[in-house]
CSV table of C-alpha atoms in Angstrom, one decimal:
chain,number,residue,atom,x,y,z
A,18,MET,CA,0.0,0.0,0.0
A,19,ALA,CA,3.0,2.3,0.5
A,20,ALA,CA,3.9,2.3,-3.2
A,21,PRO,CA,0.5,3.5,-4.5
A,22,ALA,CA,0.3,6.2,-1.9
A,23,SER,CA,3.7,7.6,-2.9
A,24,ARG,CA,2.7,7.6,-6.5
A,25,GLN,CA,-0.5,9.5,-5.7
A,26,VAL,CA,1.6,12.1,-3.7
A,27,ARG,CA,3.9,12.6,-6.7
A,28,ARG,CA,0.9,13.0,-9.1
A,29,ARG,CA,-0.6,15.7,-6.9
A,30,ALA,CA,2.7,17.6,-6.7
A,31,ARG,CA,2.9,17.6,-10.5
A,32,ALA,CA,-0.7,18.7,-10.9
A,33,ALA,CA,-0.2,21.6,-8.4
A,34,PRO,CA,0.1,25.1,-10.0
A,35,ARG,CA,3.7,26.1,-10.7
A,36,PRO,CA,4.8,29.6,-9.7
A,37,ARG,CA,5.6,32.0,-12.6
A,38,SER,CA,9.3,32.2,-13.5
A,39,ALA,CA,11.3,35.1,-15.0
A,40,GLU,CA,11.2,33.3,-18.4
A,41,ASP,CA,7.4,33.2,-18.3
A,42,TRP,CA,7.4,36.9,-17.6
A,43,TRP,CA,9.7,37.6,-20.6
A,44,TRP,CA,7.5,35.5,-22.8
A,45,ASP,CA,4.4,37.6,-21.8
A,46,ARG,CA,6.4,40.8,-22.5
A,47,LEU,CA,8.1,39.9,-25.8
A,48,ALA,CA,5.6,37.5,-27.3
A,49,PRO,CA,2.1,38.0,-25.8
A,50,ARG,CA,-0.8,35.5,-26.5
A,51,GLY,CA,-2.1,35.7,-30.0
A,52,SER,CA,0.8,37.8,-31.3
A,53,GLY,CA,2.1,35.1,-33.7
A,54,TYR,CA,5.6,35.0,-32.2
A,55,HIS,CA,7.5,32.4,-30.1
A,56,LEU,CA,10.7,32.4,-28.2
A,57,LEU,CA,13.8,30.5,-29.1
A,58,GLN,CA,16.6,30.4,-26.6
A,59,SER,CA,20.2,29.7,-27.6
A,60,ASP,CA,23.5,29.8,-25.7
A,61,SER,CA,24.0,33.5,-25.7
A,62,MET,CA,20.8,35.1,-27.0
A,63,LEU,CA,17.0,35.0,-26.9
A,64,LEU,CA,15.3,35.1,-30.3
A,65,VAL,CA,11.8,36.2,-31.1
A,66,LEU,CA,10.6,34.3,-34.2
A,67,SER,CA,7.3,34.5,-36.1
A,68,GLU,CA,5.3,31.4,-36.8
A,69,PRO,CA,2.6,31.0,-39.6
A,70,GLY,CA,-0.1,29.5,-37.4
A,71,PRO,CA,-1.7,30.7,-34.2
A,72,ALA,CA,0.7,30.8,-31.3
A,73,ARG,CA,0.1,28.8,-28.2
A,74,PRO,CA,1.1,30.4,-24.9
A,75,ARG,CA,4.4,29.3,-23.4
A,76,ALA,CA,2.8,28.0,-20.2
A,77,GLN,CA,0.3,25.9,-22.1
A,78,ARG,CA,3.0,24.2,-24.3
A,79,ARG,CA,5.2,23.5,-21.2
A,80,ALA,CA,2.1,22.1,-19.3
A,81,SER,CA,1.4,19.7,-22.2
A,82,ARG,CA,4.9,18.4,-22.0
A,83,ARG,CA,4.8,18.1,-18.2
A,84,THR,CA,1.4,16.2,-18.1
A,85,PRO,CA,2.1,12.5,-17.4
A,86,ARG,CA,0.5,9.8,-19.5
A,87,GLN,CA,-2.4,8.0,-17.8
A,88,PRO,CA,-1.5,4.4,-17.0
A,89,PRO,CA,-3.8,1.8,-18.6
A,90,ARG,CA,-6.7,0.7,-16.3
A,91,GLY,CA,-7.4,-3.0,-15.7
A,92,PRO,CA,-5.4,-6.0,-16.8
A,93,SER,CA,-7.3,-6.5,-20.1
A,94,ALA,CA,-6.3,-2.9,-21.2
A,95,ALA,CA,-2.6,-3.9,-21.4
A,96,ALA,CA,-3.3,-6.8,-23.7
A,97,LYS,CA,-3.5,-6.4,-27.4
A,98,PRO,CA,-7.0,-6.0,-28.9
A,99,LYS,CA,-8.4,-9.0,-30.7
A,100,ALA,CA,-8.7,-9.2,-34.4
A,101,GLY,CA,-12.5,-9.0,-34.3
A,102,LEU,CA,-12.4,-5.8,-32.3
A,103,ARG,CA,-10.1,-4.0,-34.7
A,104,SER,CA,-12.9,-3.0,-37.1
A,105,GLU,CA,-15.0,-1.6,-34.2
A,106,ALA,CA,-12.0,0.4,-33.0
A,107,ALA,CA,-11.4,1.8,-36.4
A,108,ALA,CA,-15.0,2.6,-36.9
A,109,ALA,CA,-15.1,4.6,-33.6
A,110,PRO,CA,-14.9,8.4,-34.2
A,111,ALA,CA,-11.6,10.1,-33.4
A,112,PRO,CA,-11.6,12.3,-30.4
A,113,ALA,CA,-12.1,16.0,-31.2
A,114,PRO,CA,-9.0,18.2,-31.0
A,115,ALA,CA,-8.6,20.6,-28.1
A,116,PRO,CA,-10.0,24.0,-29.0
A,117,THR,CA,-7.4,26.6,-29.9
A,118,PRO,CA,-7.5,29.6,-27.6
A,119,THR,CA,-8.9,32.6,-29.4
A,120,PRO,CA,-6.8,35.7,-29.4
A,121,GLU,CA,-7.9,38.7,-27.5
A,122,GLU,CA,-9.5,41.6,-29.2
A,123,GLY,CA,-7.0,43.9,-30.8
A,124,PRO,CA,-3.9,41.6,-30.8
A,125,ASP,CA,-0.7,43.2,-29.6
A,126,ALA,CA,1.5,44.5,-32.5
A,127,GLY,CA,4.7,43.4,-30.8
A,128,TRP,CA,7.5,45.0,-28.9
A,129,GLY,CA,8.8,46.9,-31.9
A,130,ASP,CA,5.8,49.2,-32.1
A,131,ARG,CA,5.6,49.7,-28.4
A,132,ILE,CA,9.0,51.5,-28.3
A,133,PRO,CA,8.6,55.3,-28.5
A,134,LEU,CA,10.0,56.8,-31.6
A,135,GLU,CA,12.3,59.1,-29.6
A,136,ILE,CA,13.8,56.2,-27.8
A,137,LEU,CA,14.4,54.3,-31.1
A,138,VAL,CA,16.1,57.4,-32.6
A,139,GLN,CA,18.4,57.6,-29.6
A,140,ILE,CA,19.3,53.9,-30.0
A,141,PHE,CA,20.0,54.5,-33.7
A,142,GLY,CA,22.1,57.5,-32.7
A,143,LEU,CA,24.4,55.5,-30.6
A,144,LEU,CA,25.1,53.1,-33.5
A,145,VAL,CA,25.5,55.9,-36.0
A,146,ALA,CA,28.0,57.6,-33.7
A,147,ALA,CA,30.1,54.4,-33.5
A,148,ASP,CA,29.9,53.2,-37.1
A,149,GLY,CA,28.4,56.0,-39.2
A,150,PRO,CA,24.9,56.2,-40.7
A,151,MET,CA,25.7,54.1,-43.7
A,152,PRO,CA,25.0,51.3,-44.4
A,153,PHE,CA,23.2,50.8,-41.0
A,154,LEU,CA,20.4,53.2,-41.5
A,155,GLY,CA,19.7,52.0,-45.0
A,156,ARG,CA,19.4,48.4,-43.7
A,157,ALA,CA,17.4,49.3,-40.6
A,158,ALA,CA,14.8,51.2,-42.8
A,159,ARG,CA,13.8,47.8,-44.4
A,160,VAL,CA,12.8,46.2,-41.1
A,161,CYS,CA,9.4,47.8,-40.5
A,162,ARG,CA,7.6,51.0,-40.8
A,163,ARG,CA,8.6,52.2,-37.4
A,164,TRP,CA,12.3,51.6,-38.1
A,165,GLN,CA,12.0,53.3,-41.4
A,166,GLU,CA,10.5,56.4,-39.7
A,167,ALA,CA,13.3,56.4,-37.2
A,168,ALA,CA,16.0,55.9,-39.8
A,169,SER,CA,14.7,58.9,-41.8
A,170,GLN,CA,15.2,61.4,-39.0
A,171,PRO,CA,17.5,64.2,-40.2
A,172,ALA,CA,19.3,64.2,-36.8
A,173,LEU,CA,20.9,60.9,-37.7
A,174,TRP,CA,22.3,62.2,-41.0
A,175,HIS,CA,24.5,65.0,-39.9
A,176,THR,CA,27.9,63.3,-40.5
A,177,VAL,CA,28.5,61.0,-43.5
A,178,THR,CA,31.6,59.3,-44.9
A,179,LEU,CA,31.5,58.1,-48.5
A,180,SER,CA,34.3,55.8,-49.5
A,181,SER,CA,34.7,54.9,-53.1
A,182,PRO,CA,33.9,51.2,-53.9
A,183,LEU,CA,36.8,51.0,-56.4
A,184,VAL,CA,39.5,50.3,-53.8
A,185,GLY,CA,41.2,47.0,-54.8
A,186,ARG,CA,39.2,46.7,-58.1
A,187,PRO,CA,40.3,47.1,-61.7
A,188,ALA,CA,39.9,50.5,-63.3
A,189,LYS,CA,36.8,49.6,-65.4
A,190,GLY,CA,35.0,47.9,-62.5
A,191,GLY,CA,35.8,50.9,-60.2
A,192,VAL,CA,34.3,53.4,-62.6
A,193,LYS,CA,31.1,51.3,-62.9
A,194,ALA,CA,30.8,50.9,-59.2
A,195,GLU,CA,31.2,54.7,-58.7
A,196,LYS,CA,28.4,55.4,-61.2
A,197,LYS,CA,26.2,52.9,-59.4
A,198,LEU,CA,26.9,54.6,-56.0
A,199,LEU,CA,26.3,58.0,-57.6
A,200,ALA,CA,22.8,56.9,-58.8
A,201,SER,CA,22.0,56.0,-55.1
A,202,LEU,CA,23.3,59.4,-54.0
A,203,GLU,CA,20.9,61.1,-56.4
A,204,TRP,CA,18.1,59.8,-54.2
A,205,LEU,CA,19.8,60.0,-50.8
A,206,MET,CA,20.9,63.6,-51.2
A,207,PRO,CA,17.5,65.3,-51.4
A,208,ASN,CA,15.7,62.7,-49.2
A,209,ARG,CA,18.2,62.1,-46.4
A,210,PHE,CA,21.1,64.7,-46.6
A,211,SER,CA,19.0,67.9,-46.4
A,212,GLN,CA,20.4,68.5,-42.9
A,213,LEU,CA,23.9,67.2,-43.7
A,214,GLN,CA,26.7,69.2,-42.0
A,215,ARG,CA,29.9,67.1,-42.3
A,216,LEU,CA,30.8,65.1,-45.4
A,217,THR,CA,34.0,63.1,-46.2
A,218,LEU,CA,34.9,61.7,-49.6
A,219,ILE,CA,37.6,59.1,-49.7
A,220,HIS,CA,39.4,57.7,-52.8
A,221,TRP,CA,36.9,59.0,-55.4
A,222,LYS,CA,38.5,58.9,-58.9
A,223,SER,CA,36.0,59.7,-61.6
A,224,GLN,CA,32.7,61.1,-60.1
A,225,VAL,CA,34.0,63.8,-57.7
A,226,HIS,CA,32.5,66.7,-59.7
A,227,PRO,CA,29.0,65.2,-59.9
A,228,VAL,CA,29.1,64.4,-56.2
A,229,LEU,CA,30.1,68.0,-55.3
A,230,LYS,CA,27.4,69.3,-57.6
A,231,LEU,CA,24.8,67.2,-55.7
A,232,VAL,CA,26.2,68.5,-52.4
A,233,GLY,CA,25.8,72.1,-53.6
A,234,GLU,CA,22.2,71.5,-54.7
A,235,CYS,CA,20.9,69.5,-51.7
A,236,CYS,CA,23.1,70.3,-48.7
A,237,PRO,CA,22.8,74.0,-47.9
A,238,ARG,CA,23.8,73.5,-44.3
A,239,LEU,CA,27.2,71.9,-45.0
A,240,THR,CA,29.9,73.2,-42.8
A,241,PHE,CA,32.6,70.5,-43.2
A,242,LEU,CA,34.0,68.8,-46.3
A,243,LYS,CA,37.0,66.5,-46.5
A,244,LEU,CA,38.4,65.2,-49.8
A,245,SER,CA,41.1,62.5,-49.2
A,246,GLY,CA,42.8,60.8,-52.2
A,247,CYS,CA,40.2,62.2,-54.7
A,248,HIS,CA,41.1,62.8,-58.4
A,249,GLY,CA,39.7,65.4,-60.7
A,250,VAL,CA,39.0,68.2,-58.2
A,251,THR,CA,38.8,71.5,-60.0
A,252,ALA,CA,38.8,75.0,-58.7
A,253,ASP,CA,35.5,75.6,-60.5
A,254,ALA,CA,33.9,72.8,-58.4
A,255,LEU,CA,35.1,74.4,-55.2
A,256,VAL,CA,33.9,77.9,-56.3
A,257,MET,CA,30.5,76.4,-57.1
A,258,LEU,CA,30.4,74.7,-53.8
A,259,ALA,CA,31.3,77.9,-52.0
A,260,LYS,CA,28.4,79.8,-53.7
A,261,ALA,CA,25.9,77.1,-52.8
A,262,CYS,CA,27.0,76.3,-49.3
A,263,CYS,CA,27.4,79.6,-47.6
A,264,GLN,CA,28.1,78.1,-44.2
A,265,LEU,CA,31.0,75.9,-45.4
A,266,HIS,CA,34.1,76.7,-43.2
A,267,SER,CA,35.7,73.3,-42.5
A,268,LEU,CA,36.9,70.3,-44.5
A,269,ASP,CA,38.8,68.3,-41.9
A,270,LEU,CA,37.7,65.9,-39.1
A,271,GLN,CA,40.2,67.2,-36.5
A,272,HIS,CA,39.9,70.9,-36.6
A,273,SER,CA,37.2,73.5,-37.3
A,274,MET,CA,37.4,76.0,-40.1
A,275,VAL,CA,39.8,73.8,-42.1
A,276,LEU,CA,40.1,73.0,-45.8
A,277,ARG,CA,42.5,70.1,-46.4
A,278,LEU,CA,42.9,68.8,-50.0
A,279,LEU,CA,45.8,66.3,-49.6
A,280,ASN,CA,47.4,64.6,-52.6
A,281,LEU,CA,44.8,65.7,-55.1
A,282,MET,CA,45.2,65.5,-58.9
A,283,TRP,CA,44.3,69.0,-59.9
A,284,LEU,CA,42.9,69.8,-63.3
A,285,PRO,CA,43.6,73.5,-63.9
A,286,LYS,CA,41.1,75.3,-66.1
A,287,PRO,CA,41.4,78.9,-67.1
A,288,PRO,CA,38.4,81.1,-66.1
A,289,GLY,CA,36.3,82.6,-68.8
A,290,ARG,CA,36.5,86.2,-69.7
A,291,GLY,CA,34.3,88.5,-67.7
A,292,VAL,CA,33.4,85.9,-65.1
A,293,ALA,CA,33.0,87.6,-61.7
A,294,PRO,CA,34.7,85.7,-58.8
A,295,GLY,CA,32.5,84.0,-56.3
A,296,PRO,CA,32.3,84.9,-52.6
A,297,GLY,CA,35.0,82.3,-51.7
A,298,PHE,CA,35.4,81.1,-48.2
A,299,PRO,CA,35.0,84.1,-45.9
A,300,SER,CA,35.2,82.0,-42.7
A,301,LEU,CA,38.1,79.8,-43.7
A,302,GLU,CA,41.0,79.8,-41.2
A,303,GLU,CA,43.1,76.8,-42.4
A,304,LEU,CA,44.0,75.7,-46.0
A,305,CYS,CA,46.1,72.7,-46.7
A,306,LEU,CA,47.1,71.8,-50.3
A,307,ALA,CA,50.1,69.7,-49.4
A,308,SER,CA,51.2,67.0,-51.8
A,309,SER,CA,53.9,64.5,-52.0
A,310,THR,CA,53.8,64.4,-55.8
A,311,CYS,CA,54.0,67.0,-58.5
A,312,ASN,CA,50.8,69.1,-58.7
A,313,PHE,CA,49.5,72.0,-60.7
A,314,VAL,CA,48.5,74.4,-58.0
A,315,SER,CA,49.6,77.8,-59.2
A,316,ASN,CA,49.3,81.4,-58.0
A,317,GLU,CA,46.1,81.7,-60.0
A,318,VAL,CA,44.4,78.7,-58.4
A,319,LEU,CA,45.5,79.9,-54.9
A,320,GLY,CA,44.1,83.4,-55.6
A,321,ARG,CA,40.8,82.0,-56.8
A,322,LEU,CA,40.5,80.0,-53.6
A,323,LEU,CA,41.6,82.6,-51.1
A,324,HIS,CA,40.5,85.9,-52.6
A,325,GLY,CA,37.7,86.1,-50.0
A,326,SER,CA,39.4,84.6,-46.9
A,327,PRO,CA,40.8,87.4,-44.7
A,328,ASN,CA,40.7,85.3,-41.6
A,329,LEU,CA,43.2,82.7,-42.8
A,330,ARG,CA,45.6,81.5,-40.0
A,331,LEU,CA,47.3,78.5,-41.5
A,332,LEU,CA,48.5,77.9,-45.1
A,333,ASP,CA,50.1,74.6,-45.9
A,334,LEU,CA,51.6,74.5,-49.4
A,335,ARG,CA,54.2,71.8,-49.0
A,336,GLY,CA,55.1,70.3,-52.4
A,337,CYS,CA,53.5,73.1,-54.4
A,338,ALA,CA,56.6,74.2,-56.3
A,339,ARG,CA,54.6,76.5,-58.6
A,340,ILE,CA,53.6,78.9,-55.8
A,341,THR,CA,55.9,81.9,-55.7
A,342,PRO,CA,56.3,84.6,-53.0
A,343,ALA,CA,54.8,87.2,-55.4
A,344,GLY,CA,51.6,85.2,-55.5
A,345,LEU,CA,51.4,84.9,-51.7
A,346,GLN,CA,51.9,88.6,-51.3
A,347,ASP,CA,48.6,89.4,-53.0
A,348,LEU,CA,46.5,87.3,-50.5
A,349,PRO,CA,44.0,89.3,-48.4
A,350,CYS,CA,44.9,87.6,-45.1
A,351,ARG,CA,46.9,89.8,-42.7
A,352,GLU,CA,47.1,87.6,-39.6
A,353,LEU,CA,48.8,84.5,-40.9
A,354,GLU,CA,50.4,82.4,-38.1
A,355,GLN,CA,51.7,79.3,-39.9
A,356,LEU,CA,53.2,79.2,-43.4
A,357,HIS,CA,54.6,75.9,-44.8
A,358,LEU,CA,56.3,76.1,-48.2
A,359,GLY,CA,58.7,73.1,-47.8
A,360,LEU,CA,59.6,71.1,-50.8
A,361,TYR,CA,60.4,67.4,-50.1
A,362,GLY,CA,61.9,65.7,-53.1
A,363,THR,CA,59.6,67.4,-55.6
A,364,SER,CA,61.9,70.1,-57.0
A,365,ASP,CA,64.5,68.0,-58.8
A,366,ARG,CA,63.4,69.0,-62.3
A,367,LEU,CA,61.8,72.3,-61.5
A,368,THR,CA,63.2,75.8,-61.7
A,369,LEU,CA,62.8,77.3,-58.2
A,370,ALA,CA,62.6,81.0,-57.4
A,371,LYS,CA,65.8,82.5,-56.1
A,372,GLU,CA,64.4,85.8,-54.9
A,373,GLY,CA,61.2,87.0,-53.2
A,374,SER,CA,61.4,85.5,-49.7
A,375,PRO,CA,61.4,89.0,-48.1
A,376,PHE,CA,57.9,89.5,-49.4
A,377,LEU,CA,56.7,86.8,-47.0
A,378,THR,CA,58.4,87.8,-43.8
A,379,GLN,CA,57.8,91.6,-44.2
A,380,LYS,CA,54.0,91.0,-44.6
A,381,TRP,CA,53.6,88.5,-41.7
A,382,CYS,CA,56.6,89.0,-39.4
A,383,HIS,CA,54.5,90.3,-36.6
A,384,THR,CA,52.1,87.2,-36.6
A,385,LEU,CA,54.1,84.2,-38.0
A,386,ARG,CA,54.7,81.5,-35.4
A,387,GLU,CA,55.8,78.7,-37.7
A,388,LEU,CA,57.7,79.2,-41.0
A,389,ASP,CA,58.8,76.3,-43.2
A,390,LEU,CA,61.2,77.1,-46.2
A,391,SER,CA,62.9,73.7,-46.5
A,392,GLY,CA,64.1,72.8,-50.0
A,393,GLN,CA,63.5,76.3,-51.4
A,394,GLY,CA,66.2,77.8,-53.8
A,395,PHE,CA,66.4,81.3,-52.3
A,396,SER,CA,69.9,82.8,-52.4
A,397,GLU,CA,72.0,83.6,-49.3
A,398,LYS,CA,71.4,87.3,-49.6
A,399,ASP,CA,67.7,86.9,-50.2
A,400,LEU,CA,67.3,84.7,-47.1
A,401,GLU,CA,69.3,87.2,-45.1
A,402,GLN,CA,67.0,90.0,-46.0
A,403,ALA,CA,63.9,87.9,-45.3
A,404,LEU,CA,65.0,86.7,-41.9
A,405,ALA,CA,66.1,90.2,-40.9
A,406,ALA,CA,62.4,91.2,-40.9
A,407,PHE,CA,62.1,89.4,-37.5
A,408,LEU,CA,64.6,91.6,-35.9
A,409,SER,CA,62.6,94.8,-36.3
A,410,THR,CA,59.0,94.1,-35.4
A,411,PRO,CA,56.5,97.0,-35.0
A,412,GLY,CA,56.3,98.5,-31.6
A,413,GLY,CA,59.6,97.0,-30.4
A,414,SER,CA,57.9,93.7,-29.3
A,415,HIS,CA,59.5,90.4,-29.6
A,416,PRO,CA,58.5,88.3,-32.7
A,417,ALA,CA,56.1,85.4,-32.2
A,418,LEU,CA,58.3,83.0,-34.3
A,419,CYS,CA,58.8,79.7,-32.4
A,420,SER,CA,59.4,77.2,-35.2
A,421,LEU,CA,61.7,77.7,-38.2
A,422,ASN,CA,62.6,75.0,-40.8
A,423,LEU,CA,65.5,75.9,-43.1
A,424,ARG,CA,66.4,72.4,-44.1
A,425,GLY,CA,68.3,72.2,-47.4
A,426,THR,CA,68.5,76.0,-47.9
A,427,ARG,CA,71.5,78.3,-48.4
A,428,VAL,CA,71.2,80.1,-45.1
A,429,THR,CA,74.6,81.4,-43.6
A,430,PRO,CA,75.9,81.2,-40.0
A,431,SER,CA,75.5,85.0,-39.5
A,432,THR,CA,71.9,84.9,-40.6
A,433,VAL,CA,71.1,82.0,-38.3
A,434,SER,CA,72.8,83.7,-35.4
A,435,SER,CA,70.8,86.9,-36.0
A,436,VAL,CA,67.5,85.0,-36.0
A,437,ILE,CA,68.3,83.1,-32.8
A,438,SER,CA,69.3,86.3,-31.1
A,439,GLY,CA,66.3,88.3,-32.3
A,440,CYS,CA,63.7,85.5,-31.5
A,441,PRO,CA,64.0,84.5,-27.9
A,442,GLY,CA,60.9,82.3,-28.1
A,443,LEU,CA,62.4,80.1,-30.9
A,444,LEU,CA,61.9,76.4,-29.8
A,445,TYR,CA,62.5,74.5,-33.0
A,446,LEU,CA,65.2,75.1,-35.6
A,447,ASN,CA,66.0,72.7,-38.4
A,448,LEU,CA,69.4,73.2,-40.1
A,449,GLU,CA,69.7,69.8,-41.8
A,450,SER,CA,71.6,69.7,-45.1
A,451,CYS,CA,72.4,73.4,-45.0
A,452,ARG,CA,75.6,73.5,-47.2
A,453,CYS,CA,76.7,76.9,-45.9
A,454,LEU,CA,76.9,75.9,-42.2
A,455,PRO,CA,79.9,74.3,-40.5
A,456,ARG,CA,80.0,70.6,-39.9
A,457,GLY,CA,78.4,69.3,-36.7
A,458,LEU,CA,75.7,71.9,-36.7
A,459,LYS,CA,73.6,70.6,-39.6
A,460,ARG,CA,70.8,69.0,-37.6
A,461,ALA,CA,67.5,69.8,-36.0
A,462,TYR,CA,67.3,71.6,-32.6
A,463,ARG,CA,64.4,71.1,-30.3
A,464,GLY,CA,63.9,73.1,-27.1
A,465,LEU,CA,65.3,76.4,-25.9
A,466,GLU,CA,68.5,74.9,-24.5
A,467,GLU,CA,69.5,73.2,-27.8
A,468,VAL,CA,68.7,76.4,-29.8
A,469,GLN,CA,70.9,78.5,-27.4
A,470,TRP,CA,73.7,75.9,-27.7
A,471,CYS,CA,73.5,76.2,-31.5
A,472,LEU,CA,73.9,80.0,-31.1
A,473,GLU,CA,77.0,79.5,-29.0
A,474,GLN,CA,78.6,77.1,-31.4
A,475,LEU,CA,77.9,79.4,-34.4
A,476,LEU,CA,79.5,82.4,-32.6
A,477,THR,CA,82.6,80.4,-31.7
A,478,SER,CA,83.0,78.2,-34.7
A,479,PRO,CA,85.0,79.4,-37.8
A,480,SER,CA,83.1,79.9,-41.0
A,481,PRO,CA,83.3,77.1,-43.5
A,482,SER,CA,85.7,77.5,-46.4
């Protein structure tokens, strides 16, 4: 009698109501009754999957699995039915299936539609800040209408980076891929980029001008533009962009009010007769046209870019061997602080100017903090006159010069000594490969102590023969 009693106790325990667990609570929240979804749990995630038929509640499916089978009653039930009784069993009607629970009125649309739009936009904003808006927002817009509405918010399209798809592809395939991407941009620009503020183009080769034209037509609030490794950028395209985007003042990711066009293949085009210059870039403070290869940036191109930029503070023209001091003298900027004219291996077959360096220092000697003349072909007398401008600043104040690069120039010991004596704030001096200086002093000096040590050596060392 003990064994049947224990079995009855176990059956009662199984039939007793089971308390709700955390998993049951999540099921009710993520996939309510009648929503057409069910949960699938894996090792590291919880998936919500749709099913074609009506969904059964989680508790009901678990209860059906937990219900024990009823043991057969009587000794004759365990025996096999006789052959004569098979036809009667077959003729008996099958038991009716259990009725499917009817969904409640107004079935729940699911967890996606219950999230407020503002919260969904903030979530998308975190992903956009980490990886950029493309291609994430384009893919998210295909999930559902709510996601499409969130992905279309202008606040998520303020900063965009467009990398050309031709990297690592043959030339023909790259041009075709750029045209295909340009066709997509023709829709994205007016529909998504109306509030665009920062745009970066990387390694575009053949479709730069059409892209810039679209930007000028559809992005009036653009304030930042960076062109890195792009070919075919013309001065006309930049002038057109300046007319369309009046708020444009920055083209670099690290600084504000910066225009950096590094290693661009310029296509110079003479302006037509009687064409009035555009407004230019009145808020521009930094311009970088540095290049490690031969380029076609001339005084005319530079003048067309900077004719309306009186607030320029930094001008980087390293590698631009066609820029002369006479062209720089006509610029409207009066408060230039950094001027980089260094030539690094690009002047082997070019005729360099031997005179004109005094035009630069006489115009900006009171504001220049950094001056780079490395590799220039100015004569000894011309450099002496140019650097002498730092010895007589207006008002008797000390010059602001703190960095001077004379690498590979014909500067003389007396000129260097005068500059060091007249510029007490000089912290960097590069005299590498200066043929007119004595041996042992042709190196770079960093810090006030090293610069002063160089002055002592120049005053005590004999002049080279």
